[in-house]
């Protein structure tokens, strides 16, 4: 145990995800030896992030203003909405530079075993959005695990007959992997979604 | 125990660290186990979908310090994949997995009957051999029976007088006759009790012919009986879609 404030710092750092007691101690001593200006900058960023960051009123993504950067951008195609579980997924899709539409962040997936039902997610907001804006395609990009799959199934059933295309991200073999190690479900889906090669 | 092999059904998964998961398993020989699946959340993981909930797998496990470690996994039946394509079935399967987890809470204690019960219920659900809601009620009743809480429907659970009796008491453990009924007993229709008996004994022919009203009443009684004996409500049960 260290004295007073040093131990407090170690304890606080130890509460962060993925930081164990040893790592917390290492970070604490790094901060003690670091340049005061660097530490001040870190403190400022931490304070600002808590004060400024909120959730976009339209899509639920993290934002510093009423609307997030993507929802504010007039070049974005608002007739396409991509539904994702978390803000982290928006960034992952943005990195691909394949999608020019807008997003909707659900805030998780339906998981009855954890007590999370449709009412605990931003599904009602999605339905309001779908009713008020002209939509051509709704892309369900929830995680390719069972909870994500079940959430996509639920949403697809909910918006049935609303007059736009509903699509689901393809599942299949990861680039850079070996076919022999692919599990049966993934390989089965890869077969289901195979495409013809025409030159 | 070093390295060993067992057959299991995945009950639940929880995220651990950067890319790992803790999977709660109901195994054929070792009862409930909690094991770490390393790197399973990476898209290039060799486990892929094999350790998703409701999947029936053949596993190689290694005894770790606190938890077991999954070293190899092969799918036997990918029930979860079929079930997650139908929302009602997914909610039913979630309630079954949570029930099985609660009834086998002692880790490493063999629970073969509970394993076989869950296995057949998931198989029926994925092949749609019966109505999903009936499969759930039959599973819950039989889990209670395996756990030693078998309700009595054909005779009075207090004095043993043969019935059917109109009253049903959670406290007494099933049907009760007019003389034995404690205060607060619910009244139930004869066809509801017949349905409950059919579900408990596996008489699917008569269960399938039951009326929607009897099914609704039976589901309500089963849910109440279950939460009374488990002393805690199942989180997934209120989210089950009953059609």
Coordinates of C-alpha atoms in Angstrom, one line a residue:
Chain A
X1 CA 0.0 0.0 0.0
X2 CA 1.3 3.5 -0.9
X3 CA 0.5 6.6 1.0
X4 CA -2.7 8.6 0.5
X5 CA -3.1 10.2 -3.0
X6 CA -0.7 7.8 -4.8
X7 CA -2.8 4.8 -3.7
X8 CA -6.0 6.7 -4.6
X9 CA -4.6 7.1 -8.1
X10 CA -3.6 3.4 -8.4
X11 CA -7.1 2.4 -7.2
X12 CA -8.9 4.7 -9.7
X13 CA -6.7 3.5 -12.6
X14 CA -7.4 0.0 -11.5
X15 CA -11.1 0.5 -12.1
X16 CA -10.5 1.0 -15.9
X17 CA -11.3 -1.9 -18.2
X18 CA -8.4 -4.2 -18.8
X19 CA -6.2 -2.5 -16.2
X20 CA -5.0 -4.8 -13.4
X21 CA -3.3 -3.8 -10.2
X22 CA 0.2 -4.1 -11.7
X23 CA -0.7 -2.1 -14.8
X24 CA -2.4 0.5 -12.6
X25 CA 0.8 0.9 -10.5
X26 CA 2.9 1.2 -13.6
X27 CA 0.7 3.9 -15.1
X28 CA 0.5 5.8 -11.8
X29 CA 4.3 5.9 -11.6
X30 CA 4.6 7.0 -15.2
X31 CA 2.3 9.9 -14.4
X32 CA 4.3 10.8 -11.3
X33 CA 7.4 11.1 -13.4
X34 CA 5.8 12.7 -16.5
X35 CA 6.1 16.3 -17.5
X36 CA 3.4 18.4 -15.7
X37 CA 2.2 19.9 -19.0
X38 CA 1.5 16.4 -20.4
X39 CA -0.5 15.5 -17.3
X40 CA -2.4 18.8 -17.4
X41 CA -3.3 18.1 -21.0
X42 CA -4.6 14.6 -20.1
X43 CA -6.7 16.1 -17.2
X44 CA -8.2 18.7 -19.6
X45 CA -9.1 16.1 -22.2
X46 CA -10.8 13.9 -19.6
X47 CA -12.8 16.8 -18.2
X48 CA -13.8 18.0 -21.7
X49 CA -14.9 14.6 -22.8
X50 CA -17.3 14.2 -19.9
X51 CA -18.7 17.8 -20.3
X52 CA -19.0 18.0 -24.1
X53 CA -19.7 14.5 -25.4
X54 CA -23.3 13.4 -25.7
X55 CA -25.4 11.3 -28.0
X56 CA -26.6 12.4 -31.4
X57 CA -30.3 13.2 -31.3
X58 CA -30.9 11.4 -34.6
X59 CA -28.7 8.3 -34.7
X60 CA -27.5 7.9 -31.1
X61 CA -23.8 8.0 -32.0
X62 CA -21.4 9.8 -29.7
X63 CA -21.2 13.5 -30.7
X64 CA -20.1 16.9 -29.4
X65 CA -23.2 18.7 -30.8
X66 CA -26.9 18.1 -31.1
X67 CA -26.2 16.1 -34.3
X68 CA -23.2 14.0 -34.9
X69 CA -20.7 14.7 -37.8
X70 CA -22.3 12.1 -40.0
X71 CA -25.9 13.3 -39.5
X72 CA -24.8 16.9 -40.1
X73 CA -23.0 16.1 -43.4
X74 CA -25.2 17.1 -46.4
X75 CA -23.3 14.7 -48.7
X76 CA -24.6 11.7 -46.8
X77 CA -27.4 9.6 -48.4
X78 CA -30.2 9.8 -45.8
X79 CA -32.3 7.2 -47.7
X80 CA -29.9 4.5 -46.4
X81 CA -29.7 3.7 -42.7
X82 CA -27.2 1.2 -41.4
X83 CA -28.2 -0.2 -38.0
X84 CA -25.3 -1.1 -35.6
X85 CA -25.0 -2.1 -32.0
X86 CA -22.4 0.4 -30.7
X87 CA -20.7 3.6 -31.7
X88 CA -17.5 1.6 -32.1
X89 CA -19.2 -0.2 -35.0
X90 CA -19.8 3.1 -36.8
X91 CA -16.1 3.8 -36.8
X92 CA -15.3 0.2 -38.0
X93 CA -17.7 0.7 -41.0
X94 CA -16.5 4.2 -41.7
X95 CA -13.0 2.9 -42.1
X96 CA -14.1 0.7 -45.0
X97 CA -15.1 3.9 -47.0
X98 CA -17.8 1.7 -48.7
X99 CA -20.9 3.2 -47.1
X100 CA -22.1 6.8 -47.7
X101 CA -25.5 6.5 -45.9
X102 CA -26.4 7.3 -42.3
X103 CA -26.3 5.2 -39.2
X104 CA -28.5 4.2 -36.3
X105 CA -26.9 3.1 -33.0
X106 CA -29.1 0.7 -31.0
X107 CA -26.9 0.7 -27.9
X108 CA -26.6 -3.1 -27.7
X109 CA -28.4 -6.3 -28.8
X110 CA -31.5 -8.1 -27.6
X111 CA -30.4 -10.6 -24.9
X112 CA -33.2 -12.1 -22.9
X113 CA -30.7 -14.0 -20.6
X114 CA -29.3 -10.6 -19.6
X115 CA -32.8 -9.2 -19.3
X116 CA -32.3 -6.9 -22.3
X117 CA -35.4 -6.8 -24.4
X118 CA -36.4 -4.6 -27.4
X119 CA -37.6 -1.8 -25.1
X120 CA -34.2 -1.4 -23.6
X121 CA -32.6 -0.5 -27.0
X122 CA -33.1 2.5 -29.3
X123 CA -35.6 0.6 -31.5
X124 CA -38.5 3.0 -30.9
X125 CA -36.3 5.9 -32.1
X126 CA -35.5 3.9 -35.2
X127 CA -39.2 3.3 -35.9
X128 CA -39.9 7.0 -35.5
X129 CA -37.1 7.8 -37.9
X130 CA -38.3 5.3 -40.5
X131 CA -41.8 6.7 -40.4
X132 CA -40.7 10.3 -40.9
X133 CA -37.9 10.1 -43.5
X134 CA -38.0 8.6 -47.0
X135 CA -35.9 5.4 -46.8
X136 CA -34.7 3.1 -49.7
X137 CA -32.7 0.6 -47.7
X138 CA -32.2 -0.5 -44.1
X139 CA -29.0 -2.3 -43.6
X140 CA -28.8 -4.5 -40.5
X141 CA -25.2 -4.6 -39.3
X142 CA -25.6 -6.0 -35.8
X143 CA -22.8 -8.4 -34.7
X144 CA -22.6 -11.7 -36.4
X145 CA -23.2 -13.6 -33.2
X146 CA -26.5 -15.1 -32.0
X147 CA -27.7 -12.1 -30.1
X148 CA -26.9 -9.8 -33.1
X149 CA -28.5 -12.3 -35.4
X150 CA -31.7 -12.5 -33.3
X151 CA -31.8 -8.7 -33.1
X152 CA -31.6 -8.5 -36.9
X153 CA -34.4 -11.1 -37.2
X154 CA -36.6 -9.1 -34.8
X155 CA -36.0 -5.8 -36.7
X156 CA -36.6 -7.4 -40.1
X157 CA -39.9 -8.7 -38.8
X158 CA -40.8 -5.3 -37.3
X159 CA -40.3 -3.3 -40.5
X160 CA -41.8 -5.9 -42.9
X161 CA -44.1 -4.3 -45.4
X162 CA -42.8 -0.7 -44.8
X163 CA -41.8 -0.5 -48.5
X164 CA -38.0 -0.4 -48.5
X165 CA -35.3 -3.0 -48.9
X166 CA -34.0 -4.6 -45.7
X167 CA -30.6 -6.2 -46.0
X168 CA -28.2 -8.0 -43.6
X169 CA -24.4 -7.9 -43.8
X170 CA -22.9 -11.0 -45.5
X171 CA -21.3 -13.6 -43.3
X172 CA -18.5 -15.7 -44.6
X173 CA -14.8 -16.6 -44.6
X174 CA -12.5 -14.0 -43.1
X175 CA -9.8 -12.7 -45.5
X176 CA -6.5 -14.1 -44.4
X177 CA -7.9 -17.3 -42.8
X178 CA -7.6 -21.0 -43.7
X179 CA -10.7 -22.8 -45.1
X180 CA -10.0 -25.9 -43.0
X181 CA -10.4 -24.0 -39.7
X182 CA -13.7 -22.4 -40.7
X183 CA -16.5 -23.6 -38.5
X184 CA -19.6 -25.3 -40.0
X185 CA -21.9 -22.3 -39.6
X186 CA -19.6 -19.8 -41.1
X187 CA -18.7 -22.1 -44.0
X188 CA -22.4 -22.9 -44.5
X189 CA -23.2 -19.2 -44.7
X190 CA -20.3 -18.6 -47.1
X191 CA -21.8 -21.2 -49.4
X192 CA -25.2 -19.7 -49.0
X193 CA -23.9 -16.2 -50.0
X194 CA -21.5 -17.4 -52.8
X195 CA -21.4 -15.2 -55.9
X196 CA -20.6 -16.0 -59.5
X197 CA -17.3 -14.9 -60.9
X198 CA -17.8 -13.5 -64.4
X199 CA -15.1 -11.8 -66.4
Chain B
X1 CA -7.3 -32.8 -14.2
X2 CA -5.1 -31.7 -17.1
X3 CA -6.6 -32.1 -20.5
X4 CA -9.9 -33.8 -21.0
X5 CA -12.8 -34.1 -23.4
X6 CA -16.5 -33.7 -22.9
X7 CA -19.6 -32.9 -24.8
X8 CA -21.4 -29.7 -23.9
X9 CA -24.2 -27.2 -24.6
X10 CA -23.2 -23.6 -24.4
X11 CA -25.5 -21.8 -21.9
X12 CA -24.1 -18.3 -21.8
X13 CA -21.2 -16.2 -22.9
X14 CA -19.6 -13.1 -21.3
X15 CA -17.0 -10.8 -22.7
X16 CA -13.6 -11.0 -21.1
X17 CA -10.7 -8.6 -21.7
X18 CA -9.9 -7.6 -25.3
X19 CA -11.0 -10.6 -27.4
X20 CA -11.8 -13.4 -25.0
X21 CA -15.0 -14.8 -23.6
X22 CA -16.0 -16.8 -20.6
X23 CA -18.5 -19.5 -21.7
X24 CA -20.8 -21.2 -19.3
X25 CA -21.2 -24.8 -20.4
X26 CA -23.5 -27.7 -19.4
X27 CA -21.4 -30.7 -20.0
X28 CA -22.5 -34.4 -20.3
X29 CA -20.1 -35.7 -17.7
X30 CA -18.9 -32.8 -15.6
X31 CA -22.1 -30.8 -15.1
X32 CA -21.8 -27.0 -15.3
X33 CA -18.4 -25.6 -16.1
X34 CA -17.1 -22.1 -16.8
X35 CA -14.3 -21.9 -19.3
X36 CA -12.2 -19.3 -21.0
X37 CA -12.3 -19.2 -24.8
X38 CA -9.2 -17.2 -25.8
X39 CA -9.4 -14.9 -28.8
X40 CA -13.0 -16.1 -29.7
X41 CA -14.2 -12.6 -30.5
X42 CA -11.6 -12.0 -33.3
X43 CA -13.0 -12.6 -36.7
X44 CA -10.2 -15.0 -37.5
X45 CA -10.7 -17.1 -34.4
X46 CA -10.6 -20.8 -35.1
X47 CA -13.6 -21.3 -32.7
X48 CA -15.8 -19.1 -34.9
X49 CA -19.5 -19.8 -34.1
X50 CA -18.8 -23.0 -32.2
X51 CA -19.0 -21.4 -28.8
X52 CA -22.2 -19.4 -29.4
X53 CA -25.1 -20.0 -27.0
X54 CA -27.3 -23.1 -27.6
X55 CA -24.5 -24.8 -29.7
X56 CA -23.9 -28.5 -29.0
X57 CA -20.2 -29.0 -29.1
X58 CA -17.5 -31.6 -28.6
X59 CA -14.8 -29.9 -26.5
X60 CA -11.2 -30.4 -25.3
X61 CA -10.7 -28.6 -22.0
X62 CA -7.8 -27.8 -19.9
X63 CA -8.0 -27.2 -16.1
X64 CA -6.8 -23.7 -15.5
X65 CA -6.1 -21.9 -12.2
X66 CA -9.7 -20.6 -11.6
X67 CA -11.6 -21.5 -14.8
X68 CA -11.2 -24.2 -17.4
X69 CA -9.6 -23.3 -20.8
X70 CA -11.1 -24.4 -24.1
X71 CA -8.4 -25.8 -26.2
X72 CA -10.4 -27.3 -29.1
X73 CA -14.0 -27.2 -30.1
X74 CA -16.0 -29.1 -32.8
X75 CA -19.7 -28.5 -33.5
X76 CA -22.0 -31.5 -33.1
X77 CA -25.3 -29.6 -33.7
X78 CA -25.4 -25.9 -34.4
X79 CA -28.9 -25.4 -32.8
X80 CA -28.2 -21.7 -32.0
X81 CA -27.8 -20.8 -35.7
X82 CA -31.2 -22.3 -36.6
X83 CA -32.9 -20.9 -33.6
X84 CA -31.6 -17.3 -33.9
X85 CA -33.3 -17.0 -37.3
X86 CA -36.7 -17.1 -35.6
X87 CA -37.2 -14.5 -32.9
X88 CA -39.8 -16.4 -30.9
X89 CA -37.6 -19.5 -30.8
X90 CA -34.7 -17.4 -29.7
X91 CA -36.6 -16.0 -26.7
X92 CA -37.8 -19.6 -25.8
X93 CA -34.2 -21.0 -26.1
X94 CA -32.9 -18.1 -23.9
X95 CA -35.4 -19.0 -21.2
X96 CA -34.4 -22.7 -21.4
X97 CA -30.7 -21.9 -21.2
X98 CA -31.2 -19.7 -18.2
X99 CA -33.3 -22.3 -16.4
X100 CA -30.7 -25.0 -17.1
X101 CA -28.0 -22.7 -15.8
X102 CA -29.9 -22.1 -12.5
X103 CA -30.7 -25.8 -12.0
X104 CA -27.1 -26.8 -12.4
X105 CA -25.4 -24.1 -10.4
X106 CA -23.0 -26.4 -8.6
X107 CA -20.0 -26.5 -10.9
X108 CA -18.4 -29.9 -11.7
X109 CA -21.4 -31.8 -10.3
X110 CA -22.6 -34.2 -13.0
X111 CA -26.2 -33.3 -14.2
X112 CA -26.8 -35.8 -17.0
X113 CA -30.6 -35.7 -16.8
X114 CA -30.6 -31.9 -17.1
X115 CA -28.2 -32.1 -20.0
X116 CA -30.3 -34.6 -21.9
X117 CA -33.4 -32.6 -21.2
X118 CA -31.9 -29.4 -22.6
X119 CA -30.5 -31.3 -25.5
X120 CA -33.8 -32.8 -26.6
X121 CA -35.7 -29.5 -26.0
X122 CA -33.2 -27.6 -28.2
X123 CA -33.5 -30.3 -30.9
X124 CA -37.3 -30.1 -30.8
X125 CA -37.2 -26.3 -31.0
X126 CA -34.7 -26.3 -34.0
X127 CA -36.7 -28.9 -35.9
X128 CA -40.1 -27.3 -35.0
X129 CA -41.4 -30.7 -34.0
X130 CA -43.9 -29.0 -31.6
X131 CA -45.2 -25.5 -30.8
X132 CA -42.3 -23.4 -29.3
X133 CA -44.3 -22.3 -26.3
X134 CA -45.4 -25.8 -25.4
X135 CA -41.7 -27.0 -25.7
X136 CA -40.8 -24.3 -23.2
X137 CA -43.5 -25.3 -20.7
X138 CA -42.7 -29.0 -21.0
X139 CA -39.0 -28.2 -20.5
X140 CA -39.6 -26.0 -17.4
X141 CA -41.9 -28.6 -15.9
X142 CA -39.5 -31.5 -16.5
X143 CA -36.5 -29.4 -15.2
X144 CA -38.5 -28.8 -12.0
X145 CA -39.1 -32.6 -11.8
X146 CA -35.4 -33.4 -12.3
X147 CA -34.6 -30.8 -9.7
X148 CA -36.9 -32.6 -7.2
X149 CA -39.8 -30.1 -7.5
X150 CA -42.2 -32.3 -9.6
X151 CA -45.6 -30.7 -9.3
X152 CA -48.6 -33.1 -8.8
X153 CA -51.5 -32.6 -11.2
X154 CA -53.6 -35.8 -11.0
X155 CA -53.9 -36.1 -7.2
X156 CA -54.0 -33.9 -4.2
X157 CA -50.4 -33.0 -3.4
X158 CA -51.2 -32.9 0.4
X159 CA -53.4 -36.0 1.1
X160 CA -52.9 -37.9 -2.1
X161 CA -56.7 -38.1 -2.9
X162 CA -57.0 -38.9 -6.6
X163 CA -58.4 -36.0 -8.7
X164 CA -58.5 -34.0 -10.9
X165 CA -58.9 -31.2 -8.4
X166 CA -59.9 -27.7 -9.2
X167 CA -57.4 -25.9 -7.0
X168 CA -53.7 -25.3 -7.6
X169 CA -51.3 -24.2 -4.9
X170 CA -47.7 -23.1 -5.4
X171 CA -46.9 -23.7 -1.7
X172 CA -48.4 -27.2 -1.6
X173 CA -46.7 -28.2 -4.8
X174 CA -49.5 -28.8 -7.3
X175 CA -53.2 -29.7 -7.3
X176 CA -55.0 -29.7 -4.0
X177 CA -58.4 -31.1 -3.0
X178 CA -61.2 -29.0 -1.5
X179 CA -60.3 -30.1 2.1
X180 CA -56.5 -29.5 1.9
X181 CA -56.4 -26.3 -0.2
X182 CA -54.5 -23.5 1.5
X183 CA -55.7 -19.9 1.3
X184 CA -54.6 -18.2 -1.8
X185 CA -54.9 -21.3 -4.0
X186 CA -55.7 -20.6 -7.6
X187 CA -58.5 -22.3 -9.4
X188 CA -57.6 -24.0 -12.7
X189 CA -59.7 -25.5 -15.5
X190 CA -59.7 -29.3 -16.0
X191 CA -58.3 -29.0 -19.5
X192 CA -55.4 -26.9 -18.1
X193 CA -54.5 -29.6 -15.7
X194 CA -54.7 -32.2 -18.4
X195 CA -52.4 -30.1 -20.6
X196 CA -49.9 -29.8 -17.7
X197 CA -50.0 -33.5 -17.1
X198 CA -49.4 -34.2 -20.8
X199 CA -46.5 -31.8 -20.9
X200 CA -44.9 -33.4 -17.8
X201 CA -45.3 -36.9 -19.1
X202 CA -44.4 -36.2 -22.8
X203 CA -47.9 -37.0 -24.2
X204 CA -47.5 -34.6 -27.2
X205 CA -50.6 -35.9 -29.0
X206 CA -53.0 -34.6 -26.3
X207 CA -50.8 -31.5 -25.6
X208 CA -51.1 -30.4 -29.3
X209 CA -54.9 -30.6 -29.2
X210 CA -55.2 -28.2 -26.2
X211 CA -57.1 -24.9 -26.5
X212 CA -55.3 -21.6 -26.6
X213 CA -57.0 -20.6 -23.3
X214 CA -55.6 -23.8 -21.6
X215 CA -52.1 -23.1 -23.0
X216 CA -52.2 -19.5 -21.6
X217 CA -53.3 -20.6 -18.2
X218 CA -50.8 -23.5 -18.1
X219 CA -47.9 -21.1 -19.1
X220 CA -48.9 -18.7 -16.3
X221 CA -49.0 -21.6 -13.7
X222 CA -45.7 -23.0 -14.8
X223 CA -44.0 -19.6 -14.6
X224 CA -45.4 -18.9 -11.2
X225 CA -44.5 -22.4 -9.9
X226 CA -40.9 -22.0 -11.3
X227 CA -40.3 -18.6 -9.7
X228 CA -41.7 -19.8 -6.4
X229 CA -39.3 -22.7 -6.3
X230 CA -36.3 -20.9 -7.7
X231 CA -36.9 -18.0 -5.3
X232 CA -35.7 -15.6 -8.0
X233 CA -37.4 -14.7 -11.3
X234 CA -35.8 -15.7 -14.5
X235 CA -34.8 -12.6 -16.4
X236 CA -35.6 -14.1 -19.8
X237 CA -39.1 -15.4 -19.0
X238 CA -41.0 -12.1 -19.3
X239 CA -39.3 -11.5 -22.7
X240 CA -40.5 -14.8 -24.2
X241 CA -42.9 -14.3 -27.1
X242 CA -46.0 -16.4 -26.6
X243 CA -48.1 -16.5 -29.7

